[in-house]
PDB file of C-alpha atoms in Angstrom:
ATOM      1  CA  MET W   1      11.775  18.122  17.476  1.00 50.00           C
ATOM      2  CA  ASP W   2      13.027  14.865  16.290  1.00 83.00           C
ATOM      3  CA  LYS W   3      14.067  15.463  12.829  1.00 84.00           C
ATOM      4  CA  LEU W   4      14.166  12.028  11.673  1.00 87.00           C
ATOM      5  CA  GLU W   5      10.531  11.482  13.084  1.00 90.00           C
ATOM      6  CA  ALA W   6       9.370  14.742  11.467  1.00 91.00           C
ATOM      7  CA  MET W   7      10.915  13.461   8.211  1.00 91.00           C
ATOM      8  CA  ARG W   8       8.984  10.085   8.669  1.00 91.00           C
ATOM      9  CA  VAL W   9       5.601  12.066   9.142  1.00 92.00           C
ATOM     10  CA  PHE W  10       6.392  14.371   6.287  1.00 92.00           C
ATOM     11  CA  ILE W  11       6.898  11.403   3.806  1.00 91.00           C
ATOM     12  CA  GLU W  12       3.789   9.663   4.926  1.00 90.00           C
ATOM     13  CA  VAL W  13       1.789  12.605   4.255  1.00 91.00           C
ATOM     14  CA  ALA W  14       3.234  13.233   0.967  1.00 90.00           C
ATOM     15  CA  GLU W  15       2.612   9.501  -0.138  1.00 86.00           C
ATOM     16  CA  CYS W  16      -0.975   9.639   1.358  1.00 88.00           C
ATOM     17  CA  GLN W  17      -1.707  13.168   0.138  1.00 88.00           C
ATOM     18  CA  SER W  18      -3.671  13.651   3.342  1.00 89.00           C
ATOM     19  CA  PHE W  19      -2.780  14.549   6.962  1.00 90.00           C
ATOM     20  CA  VAL W  20      -5.708  12.317   8.199  1.00 89.00           C
ATOM     21  CA  ALA W  21      -4.805   9.096   6.188  1.00 88.00           C
ATOM     22  CA  ALA W  22      -1.305   9.738   7.358  1.00 89.00           C
ATOM     23  CA  SER W  23      -2.203   9.999  10.770  1.00 90.00           C
ATOM     24  CA  ARG W  24      -4.117   6.631  10.692  1.00 89.00           C
ATOM     25  CA  LYS W  25      -0.995   4.937   9.167  1.00 86.00           C
ATOM     26  CA  LEU W  26       1.459   6.458  11.667  1.00 88.00           C
ATOM     27  CA  ASP W  27      -1.149   5.838  14.530  1.00 88.00           C
ATOM     28  CA  LEU W  28      -0.835   9.525  15.607  1.00 90.00           C
ATOM     29  CA  SER W  29      -3.632  12.162  16.101  1.00 91.00           C
ATOM     30  CA  ALA W  30      -4.170  14.321  13.011  1.00 88.00           C
ATOM     31  CA  PRO W  31      -3.234  17.546  15.007  1.00 91.00           C
ATOM     32  CA  ALA W  32      -0.002  15.811  15.906  1.00 91.00           C
ATOM     33  CA  VAL W  33       0.762  15.348  12.207  1.00 91.00           C
ATOM     34  CA  THR W  34      -0.124  18.632  11.395  1.00 91.00           C
ATOM     35  CA  ARG W  35       2.004  20.305  13.917  1.00 92.00           C
ATOM     36  CA  SER W  36       4.843  18.033  12.990  1.00 92.00           C
ATOM     37  CA  VAL W  37       4.942  19.189   9.353  1.00 92.00           C
ATOM     38  CA  ALA W  38       4.175  22.752  10.430  1.00 92.00           C
ATOM     39  CA  GLN W  39       7.272  22.675  12.621  1.00 92.00           C
ATOM     40  CA  LEU W  40       9.414  21.170   9.707  1.00 91.00           C
ATOM     41  CA  GLU W  41       8.285  23.701   7.401  1.00 91.00           C
ATOM     42  CA  LYS W  42       9.273  26.287  10.011  1.00 91.00           C
ATOM     43  CA  THR W  43      12.715  24.807  10.568  1.00 90.00           C
ATOM     44  CA  LEU W  44      13.465  24.473   6.966  1.00 91.00           C
ATOM     45  CA  GLY W  45      11.873  27.991   6.212  1.00 92.00           C
ATOM     46  CA  VAL W  46      10.085  26.606   3.129  1.00 92.00           C
ATOM     47  CA  ARG W  47       6.367  25.466   2.404  1.00 92.00           C
ATOM     48  CA  LEU W  48       6.577  21.780   1.930  1.00 93.00           C
ATOM     49  CA  PHE W  49       2.879  21.308   0.864  1.00 92.00           C
ATOM     50  CA  ASN W  50      -0.015  23.355  -1.097  1.00 90.00           C
ATOM     51  CA  ARG W  51      -3.143  22.642   1.212  1.00 86.00           C
ATOM     52  CA  THR W  52      -6.798  23.065   0.042  1.00 81.00           C
ATOM     53  CA  THR W  53     -10.014  21.633   1.642  1.00 72.00           C
ATOM     54  CA  ARG W  54      -9.687  18.594  -0.386  1.00 74.00           C
ATOM     55  CA  HIS W  55      -6.129  18.129  -1.408  1.00 80.00           C
ATOM     56  CA  VAL W  56      -2.636  18.094  -0.090  1.00 88.00           C
ATOM     57  CA  ARG W  57       0.143  18.272  -2.738  1.00 90.00           C
ATOM     58  CA  LEU W  58       3.796  18.782  -2.524  1.00 92.00           C
ATOM     59  CA  THR W  59       5.314  22.102  -3.430  1.00 92.00           C
ATOM     60  CA  ASP W  60       8.324  22.332  -5.687  1.00 90.00           C
ATOM     61  CA  SER W  61      10.613  22.617  -2.684  1.00 91.00           C
ATOM     62  CA  GLY W  62       8.506  19.799  -0.902  1.00 90.00           C
ATOM     63  CA  ALA W  63       9.188  17.545  -3.996  1.00 90.00           C
ATOM     64  CA  ARG W  64      12.856  17.985  -3.692  1.00 90.00           C
ATOM     65  CA  PHE W  65      12.885  17.506  -0.011  1.00 91.00           C
ATOM     66  CA  PHE W  66      10.708  14.298  -0.272  1.00 90.00           C
ATOM     67  CA  GLU W  67      13.340  12.502  -2.321  1.00 88.00           C
ATOM     68  CA  ASP W  68      16.251  13.841   0.019  1.00 88.00           C
ATOM     69  CA  ALA W  69      14.181  12.849   3.064  1.00 89.00           C
ATOM     70  CA  LYS W  70      13.500   9.394   1.762  1.00 86.00           C
ATOM     71  CA  ARG W  71      17.311   8.699   1.022  1.00 84.00           C
ATOM     72  CA  ILE W  72      18.266   9.855   4.325  1.00 86.00           C
ATOM     73  CA  LEU W  73      15.846   7.560   6.099  1.00 84.00           C
ATOM     74  CA  GLU W  74      16.842   4.660   4.048  1.00 77.00           C
ATOM     75  CA  ASP W  75      20.490   5.501   4.962  1.00 78.00           C
ATOM     76  CA  VAL W  76      19.654   5.544   8.724  1.00 81.00           C
ATOM     77  CA  GLU W  77      17.774   2.168   8.297  1.00 74.00           C
ATOM     78  CA  GLN W  78      20.668   0.645   6.606  1.00 69.00           C
ATOM     79  CA  ALA W  79      23.110   1.834   9.027  1.00 72.00           C
ATOM     80  CA  LEU W  80      21.216   0.625  11.796  1.00 71.00           C
ATOM     81  CA  ALA W  81      20.538  -2.802  10.239  1.00 65.00           C
ATOM     82  CA  THR W  82      24.204  -3.036   9.447  1.00 64.00           C
ATOM     83  CA  ALA W  83      25.052  -2.518  13.210  1.00 65.00           C
ATOM     84  CA  SER W  84      22.484  -4.906  14.502  1.00 58.00           C
ATOM     85  CA  GLY W  85      24.054  -7.574  12.034  1.00 51.00           C
ATOM     86  CA  SER W  86      20.433  -8.123  10.362  1.00 47.00           C
ATOM     87  CA  TYR W  87      21.622  -6.174   7.035  1.00 56.00           C
ATOM     88  CA  ALA W  88      22.216  -9.402   5.163  1.00 66.00           C
ATOM     89  CA  GLU W  89      18.640 -10.041   4.971  1.00 81.00           C
ATOM     90  CA  PRO W  90      16.800  -8.113   1.907  1.00 86.00           C
ATOM     91  CA  LYS W  91      14.114  -5.993   3.424  1.00 87.00           C
ATOM     92  CA  GLY W  92      12.152  -2.821   2.384  1.00 88.00           C
ATOM     93  CA  VAL W  93      10.962  -1.634  -0.954  1.00 91.00           C
ATOM     94  CA  LEU W  94      12.745  -2.266  -3.990  1.00 93.00           C
ATOM     95  CA  SER W  95      12.032   0.132  -6.965  1.00 93.00           C
ATOM     96  CA  VAL W  96      12.870  -1.266 -10.528  1.00 95.00           C
ATOM     97  CA  THR W  97      12.197   0.493 -13.688  1.00 94.00           C
ATOM     98  CA  ALA W  98      12.481  -0.660 -17.321  1.00 94.00           C
ATOM     99  CA  PRO W  99      11.172  -0.116 -20.711  1.00 92.00           C
ATOM    100  CA  VAL W 100       7.624  -1.233 -21.115  1.00 90.00           C
ATOM    101  CA  LEU W 101       7.801  -4.439 -22.988  1.00 90.00           C
ATOM    102  CA  PHE W 102      11.014  -5.255 -21.857  1.00 93.00           C
ATOM    103  CA  GLY W 103       9.665  -4.941 -18.413  1.00 94.00           C
ATOM    104  CA  GLN W 104       6.395  -6.805 -19.012  1.00 93.00           C
ATOM    105  CA  ILE W 105       8.057  -9.885 -20.800  1.00 93.00           C
ATOM    106  CA  HIS W 106      11.382 -10.274 -19.407  1.00 96.00           C
ATOM    107  CA  ILE W 107      11.601  -8.371 -15.863  1.00 97.00           C
ATOM    108  CA  THR W 108       7.930  -9.270 -14.526  1.00 97.00           C
ATOM    109  CA  PRO W 109       8.914 -13.004 -14.144  1.00 97.00           C
ATOM    110  CA  ILE W 110      12.342 -12.344 -12.403  1.00 97.00           C
ATOM    111  CA  LEU W 111      10.470  -9.896  -9.996  1.00 97.00           C
ATOM    112  CA  THR W 112       7.919 -12.429  -9.074  1.00 97.00           C
ATOM    113  CA  GLU W 113      10.842 -15.032  -8.513  1.00 97.00           C
ATOM    114  CA  TYR W 114      12.694 -12.560  -6.497  1.00 97.00           C
ATOM    115  CA  LEU W 115       9.551 -11.893  -4.340  1.00 97.00           C
ATOM    116  CA  GLN W 116       9.132 -15.551  -3.844  1.00 96.00           C
ATOM    117  CA  HIS W 117      12.821 -15.715  -2.330  1.00 95.00           C
ATOM    118  CA  ASN W 118      12.590 -12.707  -0.550  1.00 95.00           C
ATOM    119  CA  PRO W 119       9.396 -12.378   1.695  1.00 94.00           C
ATOM    120  CA  SER W 120      10.728  -9.152   3.668  1.00 92.00           C
ATOM    121  CA  VAL W 121      10.708  -7.146   0.452  1.00 94.00           C
ATOM    122  CA  THR W 122       7.938  -5.275  -1.578  1.00 95.00           C
ATOM    123  CA  VAL W 123       8.680  -4.214  -5.124  1.00 96.00           C
ATOM    124  CA  ARG W 124       7.597  -1.083  -6.896  1.00 94.00           C
ATOM    125  CA  ALA W 125       7.743  -1.882 -10.829  1.00 94.00           C
ATOM    126  CA  VAL W 126       7.905   1.139 -12.871  1.00 92.00           C
ATOM    127  CA  PHE W 127       7.977   0.539 -16.585  1.00 92.00           C
ATOM    128  CA  TYR W 128       8.081   3.432 -19.276  1.00 87.00           C
ATOM    129  CA  ASP W 129       9.736   4.162 -22.519  1.00 81.00           C
ATOM    130  CA  ARG W 130      12.043   6.825 -21.426  1.00 80.00           C
ATOM    131  CA  ILE W 131      15.349   7.066 -19.774  1.00 77.00           C
ATOM    132  CA  SER W 132      14.748   7.590 -15.980  1.00 74.00           C
ATOM    133  CA  ASN W 133      16.935   9.635 -13.662  1.00 76.00           C
ATOM    134  CA  ILE W 134      16.966   6.897 -10.959  1.00 78.00           C
ATOM    135  CA  LEU W 135      18.502   9.503  -8.374  1.00 72.00           C
ATOM    136  CA  ASP W 136      15.851  12.155  -8.732  1.00 72.00           C
ATOM    137  CA  GLU W 137      12.896   9.825  -9.243  1.00 78.00           C
ATOM    138  CA  GLY W 138      13.892   7.886  -6.087  1.00 79.00           C
ATOM    139  CA  LEU W 139      14.465   4.216  -7.923  1.00 86.00           C
ATOM    140  CA  ASP W 140      16.757   1.590  -6.869  1.00 90.00           C
ATOM    141  CA  VAL W 141      17.425  -0.264 -10.330  1.00 93.00           C
ATOM    142  CA  ALA W 142      17.060   0.316 -13.835  1.00 93.00           C
ATOM    143  CA  ILE W 143      17.300  -1.953 -16.767  1.00 94.00           C
ATOM    144  CA  ARG W 144      19.061   0.217 -19.657  1.00 92.00           C
ATOM    145  CA  ILE W 145      19.019  -0.588 -23.183  1.00 92.00           C
ATOM    146  CA  GLY W 146      21.762   1.422 -25.103  1.00 89.00           C
ATOM    147  CA  HIS W 147      25.133   2.940 -24.237  1.00 87.00           C
ATOM    148  CA  LEU W 148      25.333   4.315 -20.965  1.00 82.00           C
ATOM    149  CA  LYS W 149      26.216   8.110 -20.326  1.00 78.00           C
ATOM    150  CA  ASP W 150      25.929   8.558 -16.649  1.00 64.00           C
ATOM    151  CA  SER W 151      29.287   7.861 -15.043  1.00 61.00           C
ATOM    152  CA  THR W 152      28.059   8.057 -11.689  1.00 65.00           C
ATOM    153  CA  LEU W 153      25.967   4.748 -11.818  1.00 75.00           C
ATOM    154  CA  TYR W 154      27.280   1.066 -11.456  1.00 84.00           C
ATOM    155  CA  ALA W 155      26.360  -1.094 -14.418  1.00 88.00           C
ATOM    156  CA  THR W 156      26.246  -4.675 -14.803  1.00 92.00           C
ATOM    157  CA  PRO W 157      26.199  -5.829 -18.550  1.00 94.00           C
ATOM    158  CA  VAL W 158      23.906  -8.600 -19.353  1.00 95.00           C
ATOM    159  CA  GLY W 159      23.903  -8.982 -23.299  1.00 95.00           C
ATOM    160  CA  SER W 160      22.581  -6.995 -26.212  1.00 95.00           C
ATOM    161  CA  VAL W 161      19.508  -6.355 -28.294  1.00 95.00           C
ATOM    162  CA  GLN W 162      19.067  -5.490 -31.997  1.00 93.00           C
ATOM    163  CA  ARG W 163      16.844  -3.146 -33.670  1.00 94.00           C
ATOM    164  CA  LEU W 164      15.277  -5.207 -36.656  1.00 96.00           C
ATOM    165  CA  VAL W 165      12.938  -5.052 -39.643  1.00 97.00           C
ATOM    166  CA  CYS W 166       9.948  -7.671 -39.624  1.00 98.00           C
ATOM    167  CA  ALA W 167       6.800  -8.466 -41.259  1.00 98.00           C
ATOM    168  CA  SER W 168       4.653 -11.476 -41.527  1.00 98.00           C
ATOM    169  CA  PRO W 169       5.158 -14.379 -43.730  1.00 97.00           C
ATOM    170  CA  GLY W 170       1.713 -13.847 -45.410  1.00 97.00           C
ATOM    171  CA  TYR W 171       2.498 -10.324 -46.176  1.00 97.00           C
ATOM    172  CA  LEU W 172       6.065 -10.980 -47.563  1.00 97.00           C
ATOM    173  CA  GLU W 173       4.481 -13.673 -49.793  1.00 96.00           C
ATOM    174  CA  LYS W 174       1.859 -11.266 -51.013  1.00 96.00           C
ATOM    175  CA  HIS W 175       3.980  -8.225 -51.525  1.00 96.00           C
ATOM    176  CA  GLY W 176       7.501  -9.592 -51.899  1.00 96.00           C
ATOM    177  CA  ILE W 177      10.742  -9.390 -49.722  1.00 97.00           C
ATOM    178  CA  PRO W 178      12.665  -6.190 -49.893  1.00 96.00           C
ATOM    179  CA  GLY W 179      16.111  -6.992 -50.583  1.00 95.00           C
ATOM    180  CA  HIS W 180      17.486  -3.248 -50.011  1.00 95.00           C
ATOM    181  CA  PRO W 181      16.326  -0.656 -47.466  1.00 96.00           C
ATOM    182  CA  SER W 182      15.219   1.619 -50.423  1.00 95.00           C
ATOM    183  CA  GLU W 183      12.802  -0.752 -51.647  1.00 96.00           C
ATOM    184  CA  LEU W 184      10.775  -0.429 -48.326  1.00 97.00           C
ATOM    185  CA  ARG W 185       9.268   2.701 -49.952  1.00 96.00           C
ATOM    186  CA  GLU W 186       7.257   0.371 -52.158  1.00 95.00           C
ATOM    187  CA  HIS W 187       5.633  -1.387 -48.800  1.00 97.00           C
ATOM    188  CA  GLU W 188       3.110  -0.473 -46.128  1.00 97.00           C
ATOM    189  CA  ILE W 189       5.033   0.746 -43.301  1.00 97.00           C
ATOM    190  CA  ILE W 190       4.047   0.330 -39.466  1.00 97.00           C
ATOM    191  CA  GLN W 191       6.019   2.869 -37.251  1.00 96.00           C
ATOM    192  CA  ALA W 192       6.502   2.053 -33.666  1.00 93.00           C
ATOM    193  CA  SER W 193       7.454   5.435 -32.487  1.00 88.00           C
ATOM    194  CA  THR W 194       9.148   4.592 -29.269  1.00 85.00           C
ATOM    195  CA  VAL W 195      11.757   2.254 -31.383  1.00 88.00           C
ATOM    196  CA  GLU W 196      11.913   4.477 -34.481  1.00 87.00           C
ATOM    197  CA  PRO W 197      10.484   7.803 -33.714  1.00 88.00           C
ATOM    198  CA  SER W 198      11.496   9.294 -37.360  1.00 90.00           C
ATOM    199  CA  SER W 199       9.975   8.358 -40.537  1.00 93.00           C
ATOM    200  CA  THR W 200      13.596   8.482 -41.820  1.00 95.00           C
ATOM    201  CA  TRP W 201      15.050   4.833 -41.015  1.00 95.00           C
ATOM    202  CA  GLN W 202      18.584   4.525 -40.757  1.00 93.00           C
ATOM    203  CA  PHE W 203      20.727   1.577 -41.886  1.00 95.00           C
ATOM    204  CA  GLU W 204      24.101   0.210 -41.986  1.00 92.00           C
ATOM    205  CA  SER W 205      26.065  -1.948 -44.231  1.00 85.00           C
ATOM    206  CA  PRO W 206      29.807  -2.800 -45.268  1.00 82.00           C
ATOM    207  CA  LEU W 207      29.339   0.229 -47.644  1.00 82.00           C
ATOM    208  CA  GLY W 208      28.239   2.765 -44.978  1.00 88.00           C
ATOM    209  CA  LYS W 209      25.291   4.245 -43.497  1.00 91.00           C
ATOM    210  CA  GLU W 210      22.098   4.921 -45.397  1.00 91.00           C
ATOM    211  CA  SER W 211      18.896   6.868 -44.790  1.00 93.00           C
ATOM    212  CA  VAL W 212      15.605   6.039 -46.268  1.00 95.00           C
ATOM    213  CA  LYS W 213      12.623   8.321 -45.814  1.00 96.00           C
ATOM    214  CA  LEU W 214       9.381   6.388 -45.688  1.00 96.00           C
ATOM    215  CA  SER W 215       5.658   7.386 -45.489  1.00 94.00           C
ATOM    216  CA  PRO W 216       4.235   5.067 -42.788  1.00 95.00           C
ATOM    217  CA  ARG W 217       0.541   4.268 -43.235  1.00 95.00           C
ATOM    218  CA  LEU W 218       0.279   3.257 -39.428  1.00 96.00           C
ATOM    219  CA  HIS W 219       1.791   5.193 -36.467  1.00 95.00           C
ATOM    220  CA  CYS W 220       1.827   3.369 -33.213  1.00 94.00           C
ATOM    221  CA  SER W 221       2.795   4.842 -29.888  1.00 90.00           C
ATOM    222  CA  GLN W 222       2.842   1.563 -28.266  1.00 89.00           C
ATOM    223  CA  ASN W 223       5.044  -1.328 -29.579  1.00 91.00           C
ATOM    224  CA  GLY W 224       2.450  -3.871 -28.843  1.00 91.00           C
ATOM    225  CA  ALA W 225       0.029  -2.389 -31.272  1.00 95.00           C
ATOM    226  CA  ALA W 226       2.935  -2.223 -34.023  1.00 96.00           C
ATOM    227  CA  ILE W 227       3.465  -6.084 -33.279  1.00 96.00           C
ATOM    228  CA  THR W 228      -0.286  -6.944 -33.487  1.00 96.00           C
ATOM    229  CA  ALA W 229      -0.497  -5.043 -36.938  1.00 97.00           C
ATOM    230  CA  ALA W 230       2.509  -6.527 -38.255  1.00 97.00           C
ATOM    231  CA  ARG W 231       1.355 -10.024 -37.202  1.00 97.00           C
ATOM    232  CA  GLN W 232      -2.029  -9.350 -38.991  1.00 97.00           C
ATOM    233  CA  GLY W 233      -0.225  -8.908 -42.057  1.00 97.00           C
ATOM    234  CA  PHE W 234      -0.820  -5.066 -42.549  1.00 97.00           C
ATOM    235  CA  GLY W 235       2.872  -4.152 -43.631  1.00 97.00           C
ATOM    236  CA  ILE W 236       6.579  -4.105 -42.254  1.00 98.00           C
ATOM    237  CA  THR W 237       7.898  -2.449 -39.156  1.00 97.00           C
ATOM    238  CA  ARG W 238      10.754  -2.000 -37.045  1.00 96.00           C
ATOM    239  CA  LEU W 239      11.123  -3.296 -33.427  1.00 96.00           C
ATOM    240  CA  MET W 240      13.637  -4.358 -31.103  1.00 94.00           C
ATOM    241  CA  SER W 241      14.738  -8.203 -31.137  1.00 94.00           C
ATOM    242  CA  TYR W 242      13.524  -8.874 -27.595  1.00 93.00           C
ATOM    243  CA  GLN W 243       9.996  -7.367 -28.455  1.00 93.00           C
ATOM    244  CA  VAL W 244       9.488  -9.871 -31.196  1.00 95.00           C
ATOM    245  CA  GLY W 245      11.531 -12.702 -30.184  1.00 93.00           C
ATOM    246  CA  GLU W 246       8.595 -15.075 -29.467  1.00 93.00           C
ATOM    247  CA  GLU W 247       6.910 -14.005 -32.765  1.00 96.00           C
ATOM    248  CA  LEU W 248      10.209 -14.767 -34.755  1.00 96.00           C
ATOM    249  CA  LYS W 249      10.420 -18.240 -33.016  1.00 95.00           C
ATOM    250  CA  ASN W 250       7.023 -19.277 -33.686  1.00 96.00           C
ATOM    251  CA  GLY W 251       7.227 -17.975 -37.343  1.00 97.00           C
ATOM    252  CA  SER W 252       4.204 -15.399 -37.051  1.00 97.00           C
ATOM    253  CA  LEU W 253       6.964 -12.761 -37.947  1.00 98.00           C
ATOM    254  CA  THR W 254       9.888 -12.985 -40.305  1.00 98.00           C
ATOM    255  CA  ARG W 255      13.184 -10.958 -39.899  1.00 97.00           C
ATOM    256  CA  ILE W 256      14.340  -9.119 -43.160  1.00 97.00           C
ATOM    257  CA  LEU W 257      17.161  -6.959 -44.260  1.00 96.00           C
ATOM    258  CA  GLN W 258      19.483  -8.417 -41.793  1.00 95.00           C
ATOM    259  CA  ASP W 259      22.431  -7.340 -43.716  1.00 94.00           C
ATOM    260  CA  TYR W 260      21.615  -3.637 -43.238  1.00 95.00           C
ATOM    261  CA  GLU W 261      20.903  -3.825 -39.295  1.00 93.00           C
ATOM    262  CA  SER W 262      22.731  -1.107 -37.186  1.00 89.00           C
ATOM    263  CA  GLN W 263      25.046  -2.246 -34.339  1.00 90.00           C
ATOM    264  CA  PRO W 264      23.573  -3.941 -31.230  1.00 93.00           C
ATOM    265  CA  LEU W 265      22.661  -2.189 -28.297  1.00 94.00           C
ATOM    266  CA  PRO W 266      23.993  -3.016 -24.803  1.00 95.00           C
ATOM    267  CA  VAL W 267      21.503  -4.169 -22.152  1.00 95.00           C
ATOM    268  CA  SER W 268      22.616  -3.191 -18.508  1.00 94.00           C
ATOM    269  CA  ILE W 269      21.586  -3.304 -15.015  1.00 94.00           C
ATOM    270  CA  VAL W 270      22.317  -0.137 -13.393  1.00 92.00           C
ATOM    271  CA  HIS W 271      22.207   1.291  -9.825  1.00 88.00           C
ATOM    272  CA  LEU W 272      23.352   4.060  -7.813  1.00 78.00           C
ATOM    273  CA  GLU W 273      27.188   4.218  -6.591  1.00 58.00           C
ATOM    274  CA  GLY W 274      26.212   4.358  -2.990  1.00 49.00           C
ATOM    275  CA  ARG W 275      23.724   1.424  -2.966  1.00 47.00           C
ATOM    276  CA  GLN W 276      25.762  -1.399  -4.003  1.00 47.00           C
ATOM    277  CA  ALA W 277      25.936  -2.796  -0.320  1.00 53.00           C
ATOM    278  CA  ASN W 278      22.144  -2.799   0.235  1.00 79.00           C
ATOM    279  CA  ALA W 279      20.807  -6.475   0.520  1.00 85.00           C
ATOM    280  CA  LYS W 280      17.724  -6.077  -1.230  1.00 90.00           C
ATOM    281  CA  ILE W 281      19.321  -4.385  -4.361  1.00 90.00           C
ATOM    282  CA  ARG W 282      22.258  -6.877  -4.359  1.00 88.00           C
ATOM    283  CA  ALA W 283      19.779  -9.970  -4.328  1.00 92.00           C
ATOM    284  CA  PHE W 284      17.864  -8.555  -7.202  1.00 95.00           C
ATOM    285  CA  ILE W 285      20.958  -7.735  -9.159  1.00 93.00           C
ATOM    286  CA  ASP W 286      22.391 -11.277  -8.703  1.00 93.00           C
ATOM    287  CA  LEU W 287      19.184 -12.994  -9.578  1.00 96.00           C
ATOM    288  CA  ALA W 288      18.333 -10.661 -12.509  1.00 97.00           C
ATOM    289  CA  THR W 289      21.738 -10.882 -13.915  1.00 96.00           C
ATOM    290  CA  ASP W 290      21.631 -14.728 -14.083  1.00 96.00           C
ATOM    291  CA  ARG W 291      18.070 -14.650 -15.610  1.00 96.00           C
ATOM    292  CA  LEU W 292      18.967 -12.058 -18.287  1.00 96.00           C
ATOM    293  CA  ARG W 293      21.998 -13.659 -19.271  1.00 96.00           C
ATOM    294  CA  ALA W 294      20.355 -16.938 -19.872  1.00 95.00           C
ATOM    295  CA  ASN W 295      17.494 -15.358 -21.654  1.00 94.00           C
ATOM    296  CA  PRO W 296      17.388 -16.891 -25.442  1.00 92.00           C
ATOM    297  CA  TYR W 297      15.936 -13.437 -26.657  1.00 91.00           C
ATOM    298  CA  ILE W 298      19.091 -11.373 -25.441  1.00 92.00           C
ATOM    299  CA  ASP W 299      22.359 -11.942 -27.414  1.00 87.00           C
ATOM    300  CA  HIS W 300      25.370 -12.564 -25.571  1.00 77.00           C
TER     301      HIS W 300
END
């Protein structure tokens, strides 16, 4: 059995979640696809799929093998492209992850520009507000906000952002501007849980750190909802500077308590150590670095 070809068949079945659909994409008969997967399972000594009359789903072993097989085939394709001299051209699928609003506001324009310059590349953009394991999740590049802990990743610093407190001018005119974090207890609080998961907010000043226990009236699981509520004048919220950069610029929100803000958080573009030579990744990192370092809503 051609193991590499069997891996390609297996990956297609996993992505299609169907033997029949995979056979169409591969231009093979459905029995040939079924035999290939069965032989691969026999060789590996594990079941790769749970099969029912309606669904095909990866087993735990299959899910682990899926990521390994994708990396192996990518490495083979890279080696073949390098040997043929065509590896200088970005090709294939580029997977990029970033926090939701950062991705929507600041990364999506970079991705569309990148695609215009690289017609042989397809992009998979995955935006969520959690730290992704790019190795386990089969991702190529991640935009990280915060101090990096994983020493196995290459990182390109592009600037920093700040956690800040803000409210609409109308709200502040009506209720007053707090001059100290403790005065927030007298105000309506909007909590954006992905930025500030605890109702005890931490502040810093030359005198040291200070904690303020608050009672938020509105809890938002999405940062966009907190921005909307603050803009409408409901209360005070805490968000990241890049999330409200446009609102601060146009005056719909006002930054307060700047003397008590915590230290800035670095913004980095990270990727796996073994993939720095990949043309599609290198081209994206070069473009993203230039664009993010020039971004007025990212401090430098």
